[in-house]
PDB file of C-alpha atoms in Angstrom:
ATOM      1  CA  MET A   1      62.715 149.286  69.606  1.00 57.00           C
ATOM      2  CA  THR A   2      61.449 151.779  72.133  1.00 63.00           C
ATOM      3  CA  THR A   3      57.869 152.884  71.760  1.00 67.00           C
ATOM      4  CA  PRO A   4      57.682 156.180  69.835  1.00 71.00           C
ATOM      5  CA  PRO A   5      56.170 159.054  71.825  1.00 71.00           C
ATOM      6  CA  HIS A   6      53.046 159.279  69.666  1.00 88.00           C
ATOM      7  CA  ALA A   7      52.417 155.525  69.383  1.00 93.00           C
ATOM      8  CA  GLU A   8      49.351 155.539  71.620  1.00 95.00           C
ATOM      9  CA  ARG A   9      47.822 158.504  69.805  1.00 96.00           C
ATOM     10  CA  TRP A  10      48.341 156.741  66.472  1.00 97.00           C
ATOM     11  CA  MET A  11      46.967 153.474  67.885  1.00 98.00           C
ATOM     12  CA  ALA A  12      43.908 155.345  69.140  1.00 97.00           C
ATOM     13  CA  GLU A  13      43.310 156.505  65.563  1.00 98.00           C
ATOM     14  CA  ALA A  14      43.758 152.934  64.300  1.00 98.00           C
ATOM     15  CA  LEU A  15      41.217 151.799  66.920  1.00 98.00           C
ATOM     16  CA  GLN A  16      38.728 154.369  65.629  1.00 98.00           C
ATOM     17  CA  LEU A  17      39.150 152.837  62.178  1.00 98.00           C
ATOM     18  CA  ALA A  18      38.614 149.367  63.673  1.00 98.00           C
ATOM     19  CA  HIS A  19      35.286 150.601  65.049  1.00 97.00           C
ATOM     20  CA  GLU A  20      34.428 151.912  61.594  1.00 97.00           C
ATOM     21  CA  ALA A  21      35.136 148.449  60.174  1.00 97.00           C
ATOM     22  CA  MET A  22      32.802 146.943  62.773  1.00 95.00           C
ATOM     23  CA  ALA A  23      30.066 149.373  61.719  1.00 95.00           C
ATOM     24  CA  HIS A  24      30.421 147.880  58.215  1.00 95.00           C
ATOM     25  CA  ASP A  25      30.205 144.340  59.636  1.00 94.00           C
ATOM     26  CA  GLU A  26      33.896 143.795  58.864  1.00 96.00           C
ATOM     27  CA  VAL A  27      36.444 142.242  61.228  1.00 97.00           C
ATOM     28  CA  PRO A  28      37.467 145.287  63.302  1.00 98.00           C
ATOM     29  CA  ILE A  29      41.065 145.954  62.380  1.00 98.00           C
ATOM     30  CA  GLY A  30      42.303 149.480  61.743  1.00 98.00           C
ATOM     31  CA  CYS A  31      45.583 150.840  60.447  1.00 98.00           C
ATOM     32  CA  VAL A  32      47.345 154.156  59.898  1.00 98.00           C
ATOM     33  CA  VAL A  33      50.588 154.934  58.070  1.00 98.00           C
ATOM     34  CA  ILE A  34      52.648 157.829  59.385  1.00 98.00           C
ATOM     35  CA  HIS A  35      55.177 159.695  57.238  1.00 97.00           C
ATOM     36  CA  GLU A  36      58.000 160.115  59.740  1.00 95.00           C
ATOM     37  CA  PRO A  37      59.640 163.277  58.332  1.00 95.00           C
ATOM     38  CA  THR A  38      56.373 165.215  58.635  1.00 95.00           C
ATOM     39  CA  GLY A  39      54.618 163.279  61.408  1.00 94.00           C
ATOM     40  CA  ARG A  40      51.459 163.227  59.275  1.00 96.00           C
ATOM     41  CA  VAL A  41      49.111 160.306  58.783  1.00 97.00           C
ATOM     42  CA  ILE A  42      49.234 159.641  55.036  1.00 98.00           C
ATOM     43  CA  GLY A  43      47.341 156.362  54.914  1.00 98.00           C
ATOM     44  CA  ARG A  44      44.282 155.050  56.713  1.00 98.00           C
ATOM     45  CA  GLY A  45      42.519 151.756  56.342  1.00 98.00           C
ATOM     46  CA  PHE A  46      40.213 149.246  57.889  1.00 98.00           C
ATOM     47  CA  ASN A  47      39.283 145.756  56.790  1.00 97.00           C
ATOM     48  CA  ARG A  48      37.182 145.804  53.600  1.00 97.00           C
ATOM     49  CA  ARG A  49      37.230 142.154  52.508  1.00 97.00           C
ATOM     50  CA  GLU A  50      33.467 141.668  52.790  1.00 95.00           C
ATOM     51  CA  THR A  51      32.539 145.127  51.512  1.00 96.00           C
ATOM     52  CA  ASP A  52      34.772 144.974  48.439  1.00 97.00           C
ATOM     53  CA  CYS A  53      34.708 141.164  47.920  1.00 97.00           C
ATOM     54  CA  ASP A  54      38.504 141.483  47.977  1.00 97.00           C
ATOM     55  CA  PRO A  55      40.700 138.825  49.576  1.00 97.00           C
ATOM     56  CA  SER A  56      43.507 141.400  49.878  1.00 97.00           C
ATOM     57  CA  GLY A  57      41.252 144.008  51.519  1.00 98.00           C
ATOM     58  CA  HIS A  58      43.083 143.962  54.847  1.00 98.00           C
ATOM     59  CA  ALA A  59      43.471 147.194  56.813  1.00 98.00           C
ATOM     60  CA  GLU A  60      47.227 147.281  56.255  1.00 98.00           C
ATOM     61  CA  ILE A  61      46.964 146.850  52.478  1.00 98.00           C
ATOM     62  CA  VAL A  62      44.269 149.543  52.221  1.00 98.00           C
ATOM     63  CA  ALA A  63      46.377 151.963  54.305  1.00 98.00           C
ATOM     64  CA  MET A  64      49.597 151.234  52.387  1.00 98.00           C
ATOM     65  CA  ARG A  65      47.846 151.810  49.059  1.00 98.00           C
ATOM     66  CA  GLU A  66      46.649 155.210  50.268  1.00 98.00           C
ATOM     67  CA  ALA A  67      50.114 156.060  51.620  1.00 98.00           C
ATOM     68  CA  GLY A  68      51.754 155.097  48.338  1.00 98.00           C
ATOM     69  CA  LYS A  69      49.395 157.401  46.458  1.00 98.00           C
ATOM     70  CA  ALA A  70      50.086 160.235  48.930  1.00 98.00           C
ATOM     71  CA  LEU A  71      53.833 159.854  48.337  1.00 98.00           C
ATOM     72  CA  SER A  72      53.523 158.995  44.633  1.00 98.00           C
ATOM     73  CA  SER A  73      55.755 156.017  45.377  1.00 98.00           C
ATOM     74  CA  TRP A  74      55.490 152.377  46.343  1.00 98.00           C
ATOM     75  CA  ARG A  75      58.453 152.862  48.698  1.00 98.00           C
ATOM     76  CA  LEU A  76      57.291 153.561  52.235  1.00 98.00           C
ATOM     77  CA  ASP A  77      60.810 153.611  53.693  1.00 97.00           C
ATOM     78  CA  GLU A  78      60.180 156.772  55.733  1.00 97.00           C
ATOM     79  CA  CYS A  79      56.949 155.441  57.225  1.00 98.00           C
ATOM     80  CA  THR A  80      55.652 153.782  60.359  1.00 98.00           C
ATOM     81  CA  LEU A  81      52.656 151.486  60.043  1.00 98.00           C
ATOM     82  CA  VAL A  82      50.401 151.242  63.105  1.00 98.00           C
ATOM     83  CA  VAL A  83      47.786 148.468  63.183  1.00 98.00           C
ATOM     84  CA  THR A  84      45.522 147.059  65.881  1.00 98.00           C
ATOM     85  CA  LEU A  85      46.329 143.353  65.259  1.00 98.00           C
ATOM     86  CA  GLU A  86      49.598 141.571  64.495  1.00 98.00           C
ATOM     87  CA  PRO A  87      49.784 141.360  60.686  1.00 98.00           C
ATOM     88  CA  CYS A  88      49.242 138.162  58.718  1.00 98.00           C
ATOM     89  CA  ALA A  89      51.749 136.697  56.235  1.00 98.00           C
ATOM     90  CA  MET A  90      50.283 138.656  53.288  1.00 98.00           C
ATOM     91  CA  CYS A  91      50.436 141.995  55.092  1.00 98.00           C
ATOM     92  CA  ALA A  92      53.853 141.367  56.657  1.00 98.00           C
ATOM     93  CA  GLY A  93      55.184 140.443  53.224  1.00 98.00           C
ATOM     94  CA  ALA A  94      53.689 143.576  51.702  1.00 98.00           C
ATOM     95  CA  MET A  95      55.366 145.689  54.394  1.00 98.00           C
ATOM     96  CA  VAL A  96      58.743 144.115  53.616  1.00 98.00           C
ATOM     97  CA  ASN A  97      58.214 144.684  49.875  1.00 98.00           C
ATOM     98  CA  ALA A  98      57.138 148.303  50.479  1.00 98.00           C
ATOM     99  CA  ARG A  99      60.244 148.873  52.615  1.00 98.00           C
ATOM    100  CA  VAL A 100      58.185 150.151  55.586  1.00 98.00           C
ATOM    101  CA  ALA A 101      60.620 151.407  58.243  1.00 98.00           C
ATOM    102  CA  ARG A 102      58.669 150.550  61.404  1.00 97.00           C
ATOM    103  CA  LEU A 103      55.684 148.519  62.501  1.00 98.00           C
ATOM    104  CA  ILE A 104      53.724 149.140  65.679  1.00 98.00           C
ATOM    105  CA  TYR A 105      50.879 146.757  66.429  1.00 98.00           C
ATOM    106  CA  GLY A 106      48.371 146.200  69.202  1.00 98.00           C
ATOM    107  CA  CYS A 107      47.580 142.613  70.113  1.00 98.00           C
ATOM    108  CA  ASP A 108      49.205 139.369  69.018  1.00 98.00           C
ATOM    109  CA  ASP A 109      47.329 137.074  66.622  1.00 98.00           C
ATOM    110  CA  PRO A 110      47.690 133.440  67.733  1.00 96.00           C
ATOM    111  CA  LYS A 111      45.945 132.128  64.601  1.00 96.00           C
ATOM    112  CA  ALA A 112      47.619 134.100  61.811  1.00 97.00           C
ATOM    113  CA  GLY A 113      50.304 136.384  63.259  1.00 98.00           C
ATOM    114  CA  ALA A 114      53.298 136.500  60.949  1.00 98.00           C
ATOM    115  CA  VAL A 115      55.428 139.105  62.745  1.00 98.00           C
ATOM    116  CA  LYS A 116      56.049 137.363  66.066  1.00 97.00           C
ATOM    117  CA  THR A 117      53.542 134.629  66.843  1.00 97.00           C
ATOM    118  CA  LEU A 118      53.717 132.093  63.988  1.00 98.00           C
ATOM    119  CA  TYR A 119      56.406 133.632  61.767  1.00 98.00           C
ATOM    120  CA  THR A 120      58.886 136.510  61.912  1.00 98.00           C
ATOM    121  CA  ILE A 121      58.599 137.774  58.337  1.00 98.00           C
ATOM    122  CA  CYS A 122      59.378 141.407  59.177  1.00 98.00           C
ATOM    123  CA  GLN A 123      62.742 140.487  60.678  1.00 96.00           C
ATOM    124  CA  ASP A 124      63.714 137.485  58.550  1.00 97.00           C
ATOM    125  CA  THR A 125      67.360 137.964  57.565  1.00 97.00           C
ATOM    126  CA  ARG A 126      66.823 135.976  54.351  1.00 97.00           C
ATOM    127  CA  LEU A 127      64.659 138.779  52.963  1.00 96.00           C
ATOM    128  CA  ASN A 128      65.961 141.994  51.397  1.00 95.00           C
ATOM    129  CA  HIS A 129      64.444 144.311  54.024  1.00 97.00           C
ATOM    130  CA  ARG A 130      63.699 144.214  57.735  1.00 97.00           C
ATOM    131  CA  LEU A 131      61.450 146.448  59.828  1.00 97.00           C
ATOM    132  CA  GLU A 132      61.740 147.639  63.374  1.00 97.00           C
ATOM    133  CA  VAL A 133      58.827 146.042  65.242  1.00 97.00           C
ATOM    134  CA  ARG A 134      57.034 147.003  68.447  1.00 97.00           C
ATOM    135  CA  GLY A 135      54.025 144.970  69.522  1.00 97.00           C
ATOM    136  CA  GLY A 136      51.712 145.229  72.489  1.00 97.00           C
ATOM    137  CA  VAL A 137      50.794 148.924  72.188  1.00 97.00           C
ATOM    138  CA  MET A 138      47.318 149.274  73.726  1.00 97.00           C
ATOM    139  CA  ALA A 139      47.021 145.496  73.336  1.00 97.00           C
ATOM    140  CA  ARG A 140      44.107 145.095  75.745  1.00 98.00           C
ATOM    141  CA  GLN A 141      41.952 147.707  73.987  1.00 98.00           C
ATOM    142  CA  CYS A 142      42.765 146.194  70.587  1.00 98.00           C
ATOM    143  CA  ALA A 143      41.930 142.664  71.758  1.00 97.00           C
ATOM    144  CA  ASP A 144      38.689 143.826  73.405  1.00 97.00           C
ATOM    145  CA  VAL A 145      37.358 145.228  70.119  1.00 97.00           C
ATOM    146  CA  LEU A 146      38.012 141.935  68.331  1.00 97.00           C
ATOM    147  CA  GLN A 147      36.595 139.801  71.142  1.00 96.00           C
ATOM    148  CA  ASP A 148      33.433 141.902  71.329  1.00 95.00           C
ATOM    149  CA  PHE A 149      32.940 141.635  67.562  1.00 94.00           C
ATOM    150  CA  PHE A 150      33.318 137.848  67.425  1.00 93.00           C
ATOM    151  CA  LYS A 151      31.165 137.387  70.517  1.00 93.00           C
ATOM    152  CA  ARG A 152      28.422 139.360  68.768  1.00 90.00           C
ATOM    153  CA  GLN A 153      28.917 137.409  65.533  1.00 87.00           C
ATOM    154  CA  ARG A 154      28.575 134.064  67.363  1.00 88.00           C
ATOM    155  CA  ALA A 155      25.407 135.295  69.100  1.00 86.00           C
ATOM    156  CA  LEU A 156      23.971 136.148  65.679  1.00 85.00           C
ATOM    157  CA  GLY A 157      25.024 132.760  64.266  1.00 83.00           C
ATOM    158  CA  LYS A 158      27.617 134.301  61.926  1.00 77.00           C
ATOM    159  CA  LYS A 159      31.310 133.602  61.352  1.00 62.00           C
TER     160      LYS A 159
END
């Protein structure tokens, strides 16, 4: 997949959401969902697991829920999801089930990445849907936000 022309602009918005997550003492991951026919962002999310005491409160899930409400449908087949970190197995599975058309992500996740690093859920031919995937968009900036957060957490004796 070639990188869409607005991918960096969308990733910049996802990075702003990651910073918002950090302000809430959440792991700084941000996500936007773009409705391709209109080019509008219809879903935004950042990690909310700590805030909401919700194990499914990942940025991607929050953004997909908002997008589904905006479209009045669980099918996100005309959407691109842009997220700062390679999705985990839960989020990759949710994208397949929601029929998301495209995924653009920032940095790889060596500990939980389920799109390229540990698993390839979004392109697994055994599943009923596959997504176009493009990783590495603004990867350095996305990784820097996460590294800064965890460095600060270790200095404070947290996480």
